[in-house]
GROMACS .gro file of C-alpha atoms in nm:
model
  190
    1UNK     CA    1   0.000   0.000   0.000
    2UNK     CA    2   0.137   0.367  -0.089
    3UNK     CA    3   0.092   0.597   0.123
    4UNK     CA    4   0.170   0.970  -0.017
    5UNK     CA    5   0.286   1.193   0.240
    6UNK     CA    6   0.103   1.546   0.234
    7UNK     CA    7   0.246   1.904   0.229
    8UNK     CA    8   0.075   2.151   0.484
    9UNK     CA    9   0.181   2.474   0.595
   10UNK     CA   10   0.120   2.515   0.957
   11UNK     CA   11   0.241   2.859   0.931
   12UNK     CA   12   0.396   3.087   0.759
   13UNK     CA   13   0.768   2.983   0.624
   14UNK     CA   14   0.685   2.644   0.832
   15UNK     CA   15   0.644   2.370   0.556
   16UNK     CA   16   0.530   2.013   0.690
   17UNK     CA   17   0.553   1.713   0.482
   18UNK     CA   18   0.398   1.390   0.601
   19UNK     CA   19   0.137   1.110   0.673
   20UNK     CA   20  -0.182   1.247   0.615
   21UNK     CA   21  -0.396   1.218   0.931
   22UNK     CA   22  -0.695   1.006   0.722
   23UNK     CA   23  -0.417   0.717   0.763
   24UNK     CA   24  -0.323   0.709   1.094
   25UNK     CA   25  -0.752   0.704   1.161
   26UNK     CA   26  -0.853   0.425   0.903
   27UNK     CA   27  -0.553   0.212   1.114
   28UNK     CA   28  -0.666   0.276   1.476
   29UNK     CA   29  -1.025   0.217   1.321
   30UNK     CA   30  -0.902  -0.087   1.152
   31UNK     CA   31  -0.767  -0.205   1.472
   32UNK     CA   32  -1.044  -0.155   1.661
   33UNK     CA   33  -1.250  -0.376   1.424
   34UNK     CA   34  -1.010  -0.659   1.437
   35UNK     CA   35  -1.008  -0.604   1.822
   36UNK     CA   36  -1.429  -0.652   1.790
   37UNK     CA   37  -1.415  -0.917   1.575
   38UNK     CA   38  -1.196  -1.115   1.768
   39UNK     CA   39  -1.426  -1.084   2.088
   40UNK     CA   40  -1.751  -1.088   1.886
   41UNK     CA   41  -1.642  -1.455   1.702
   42UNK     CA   42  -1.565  -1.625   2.037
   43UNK     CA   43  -1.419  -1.637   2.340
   44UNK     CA   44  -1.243  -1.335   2.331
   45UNK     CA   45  -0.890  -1.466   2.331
   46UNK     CA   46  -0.866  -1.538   1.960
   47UNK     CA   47  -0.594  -1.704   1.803
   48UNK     CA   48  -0.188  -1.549   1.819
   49UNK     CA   49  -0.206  -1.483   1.407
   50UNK     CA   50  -0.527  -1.221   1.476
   51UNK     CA   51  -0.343  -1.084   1.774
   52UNK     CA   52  -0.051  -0.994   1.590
   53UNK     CA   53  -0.267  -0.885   1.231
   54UNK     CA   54  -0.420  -0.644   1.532
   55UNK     CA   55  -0.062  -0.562   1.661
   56UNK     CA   56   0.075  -0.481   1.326
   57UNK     CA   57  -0.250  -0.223   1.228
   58UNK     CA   58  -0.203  -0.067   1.529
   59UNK     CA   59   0.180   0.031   1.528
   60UNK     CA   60   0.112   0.106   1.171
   61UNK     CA   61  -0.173   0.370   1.301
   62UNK     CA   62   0.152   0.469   1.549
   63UNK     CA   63   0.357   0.523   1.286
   64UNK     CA   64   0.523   0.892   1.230
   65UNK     CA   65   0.725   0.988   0.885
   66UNK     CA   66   0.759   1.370   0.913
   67UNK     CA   67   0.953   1.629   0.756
   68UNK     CA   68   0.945   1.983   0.872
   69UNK     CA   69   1.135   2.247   0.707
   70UNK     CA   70   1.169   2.566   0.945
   71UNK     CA   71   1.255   2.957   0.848
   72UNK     CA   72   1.214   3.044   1.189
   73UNK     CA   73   1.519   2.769   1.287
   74UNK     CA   74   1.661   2.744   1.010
   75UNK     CA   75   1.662   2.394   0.938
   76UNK     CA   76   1.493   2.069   0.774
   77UNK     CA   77   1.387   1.756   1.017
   78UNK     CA   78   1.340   1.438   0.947
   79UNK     CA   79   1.115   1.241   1.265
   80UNK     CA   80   1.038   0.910   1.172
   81UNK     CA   81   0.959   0.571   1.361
   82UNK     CA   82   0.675   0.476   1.646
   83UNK     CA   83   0.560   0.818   1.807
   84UNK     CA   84   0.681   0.697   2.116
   85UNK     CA   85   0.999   0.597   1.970
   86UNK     CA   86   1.096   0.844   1.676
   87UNK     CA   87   1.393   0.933   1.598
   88UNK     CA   88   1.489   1.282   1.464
   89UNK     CA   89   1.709   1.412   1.244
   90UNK     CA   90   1.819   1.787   1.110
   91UNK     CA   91   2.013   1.950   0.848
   92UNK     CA   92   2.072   2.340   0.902
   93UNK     CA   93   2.016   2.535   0.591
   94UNK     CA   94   2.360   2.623   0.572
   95UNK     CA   95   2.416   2.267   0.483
   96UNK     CA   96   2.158   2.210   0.213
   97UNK     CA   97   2.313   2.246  -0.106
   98UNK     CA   98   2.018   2.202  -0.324
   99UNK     CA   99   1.695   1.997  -0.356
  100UNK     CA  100   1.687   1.751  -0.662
  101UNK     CA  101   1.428   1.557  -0.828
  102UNK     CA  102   1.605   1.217  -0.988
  103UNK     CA  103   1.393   0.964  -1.171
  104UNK     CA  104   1.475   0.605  -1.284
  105UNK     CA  105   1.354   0.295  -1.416
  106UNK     CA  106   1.218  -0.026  -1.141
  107UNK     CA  107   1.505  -0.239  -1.164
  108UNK     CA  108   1.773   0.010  -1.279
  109UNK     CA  109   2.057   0.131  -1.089
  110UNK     CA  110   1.984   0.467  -1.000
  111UNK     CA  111   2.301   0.744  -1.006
  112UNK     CA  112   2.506   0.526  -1.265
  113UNK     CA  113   2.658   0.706  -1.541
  114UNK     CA  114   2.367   0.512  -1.787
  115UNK     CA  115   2.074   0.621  -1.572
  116UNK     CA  116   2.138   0.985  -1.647
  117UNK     CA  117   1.961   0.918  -2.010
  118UNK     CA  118   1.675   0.778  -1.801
  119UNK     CA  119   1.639   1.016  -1.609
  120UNK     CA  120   1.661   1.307  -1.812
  121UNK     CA  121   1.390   1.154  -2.042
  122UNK     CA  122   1.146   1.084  -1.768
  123UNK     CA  123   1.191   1.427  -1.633
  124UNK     CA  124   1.136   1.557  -1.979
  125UNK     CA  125   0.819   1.384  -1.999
  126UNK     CA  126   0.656   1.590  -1.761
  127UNK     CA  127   0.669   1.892  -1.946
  128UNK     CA  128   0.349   1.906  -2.128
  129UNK     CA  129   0.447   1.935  -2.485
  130UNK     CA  130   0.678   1.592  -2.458
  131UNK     CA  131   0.663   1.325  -2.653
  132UNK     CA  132   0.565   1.005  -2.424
  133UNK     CA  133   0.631   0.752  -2.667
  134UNK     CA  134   0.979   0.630  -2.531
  135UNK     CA  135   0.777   0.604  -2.211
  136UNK     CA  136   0.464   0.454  -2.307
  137UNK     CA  137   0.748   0.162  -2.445
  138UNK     CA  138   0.928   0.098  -2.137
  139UNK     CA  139   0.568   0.028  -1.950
  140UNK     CA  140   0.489  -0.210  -2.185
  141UNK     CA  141   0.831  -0.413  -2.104
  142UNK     CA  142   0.728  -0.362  -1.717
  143UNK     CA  143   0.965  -0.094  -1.631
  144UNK     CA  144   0.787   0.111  -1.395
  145UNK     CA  145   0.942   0.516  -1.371
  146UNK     CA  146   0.998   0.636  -0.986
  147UNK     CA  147   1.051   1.024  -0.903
  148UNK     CA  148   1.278   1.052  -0.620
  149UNK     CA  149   1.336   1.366  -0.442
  150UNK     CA  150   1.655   1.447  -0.257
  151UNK     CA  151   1.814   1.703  -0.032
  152UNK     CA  152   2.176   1.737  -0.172
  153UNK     CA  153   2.420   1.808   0.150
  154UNK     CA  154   2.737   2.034   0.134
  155UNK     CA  155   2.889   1.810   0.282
  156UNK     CA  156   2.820   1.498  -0.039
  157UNK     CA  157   2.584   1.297   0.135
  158UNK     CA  158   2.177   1.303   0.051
  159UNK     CA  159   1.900   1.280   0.209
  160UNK     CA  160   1.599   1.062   0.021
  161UNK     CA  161   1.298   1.276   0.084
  162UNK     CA  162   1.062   1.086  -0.065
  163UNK     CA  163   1.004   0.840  -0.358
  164UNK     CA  164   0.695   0.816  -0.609
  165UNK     CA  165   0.587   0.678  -0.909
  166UNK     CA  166   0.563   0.837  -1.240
  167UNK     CA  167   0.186   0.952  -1.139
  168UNK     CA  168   0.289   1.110  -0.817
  169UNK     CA  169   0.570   1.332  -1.031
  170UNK     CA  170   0.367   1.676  -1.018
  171UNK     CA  171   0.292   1.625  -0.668
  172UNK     CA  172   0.640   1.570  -0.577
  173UNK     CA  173   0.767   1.875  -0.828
  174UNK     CA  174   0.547   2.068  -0.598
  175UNK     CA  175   0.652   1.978  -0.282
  176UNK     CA  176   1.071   2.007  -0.433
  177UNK     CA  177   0.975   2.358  -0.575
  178UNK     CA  178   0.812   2.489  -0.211
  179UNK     CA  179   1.108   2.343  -0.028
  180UNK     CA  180   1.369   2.486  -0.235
  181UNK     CA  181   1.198   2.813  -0.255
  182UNK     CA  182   1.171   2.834   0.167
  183UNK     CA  183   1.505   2.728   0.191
  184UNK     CA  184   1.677   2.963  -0.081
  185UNK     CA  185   1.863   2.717  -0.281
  186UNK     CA  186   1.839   2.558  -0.626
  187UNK     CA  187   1.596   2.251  -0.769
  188UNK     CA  188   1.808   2.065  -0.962
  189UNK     CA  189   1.689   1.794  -1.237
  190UNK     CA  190   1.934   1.492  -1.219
   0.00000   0.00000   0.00000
């Protein structure tokens, strides 16, 4: 199941980027059935497989994936994990080089010198006067295209922001663009 994180602005120059809230609901009320069901079809103690289908909905209603991208301090956070358990991580904007949307190929090796064609092409193809045919090929041979967007570091490293496919692309162009903009550096194309 794909979940697509969702860009709010809690308030001004304060970008948030995560699980939408619908998600974290439709799992505690998932739970909740399974917890019903369970006590409705017997004795109550069901079996350990239902316990642990009920255990898995509910630390998946528990789970955070959050990225918040501050003016006020500066910086872009990463909290991710169990809510009670998440771990955070932060990148001062002195340290982001540039946000950069890469695309590739299910199944290809993504940053190798061959993969730049790839990419290039698949980005191309979301400009609306492309032509999709070199696209419309590699679907029917199974080859499914991913937009990937990254925070480059000063530093070399990366930081994988979030992944989509090919449908998701203007979504994710939107969310690149906003966090670029709020952080006053470049979006790159790889």
């Amino acid at each position: 199941m794909e979940i697509t994180l969702v860009l709010r602005e809690k308030t001004p120059g304060r970008l948030v980027y995560a699980i939408p809230l619908w998600y974290r609901l439709v799992m505690a009320l998932i739970s909740a059935i399974l917890v019903a069901a369970i006590y409705v079809s017997g004795d109550g103690k069901g079996s350990v497989v239902s316990w642990i289908i009920v255990g898995i909905a509910a630390l998946a209603a528990l789970y955070e994936e959050t990225w918040v991208l501050d003016k006020a301090t500066a910086s872009l956070s990463h909290r991710f994990g169990l809510v009670f358990l998440a771990r955070t991580v932060s990148l001062p904007f002195d340290r982001i080089q540039s946000f950069r949307l890469r695309a590739f190929y299910k199944g290809s090796n993504p940053g190798t010198p061959a993969s730049a064609g790839e990419s290039a092409a698949i980005l191309s193809s979301l400009n609306v006067d492309s032509d999709l045919s070199d696209l419309k090929g590699r679907n029917r041979k199974r080859r499914k295209a991913y937009i990937t967007l990254i925070c480059d570091d000063r530093e070399g490293g990366g930081l994988v922001i979030n992944t989509l496919p090919l449908r998701g692309a203007a979504g994710l162009k939107t969310v690149a663009a906003r966090f670029a903009q709020e952080a006053g550096v470049a979006l790159l194309d790889d």
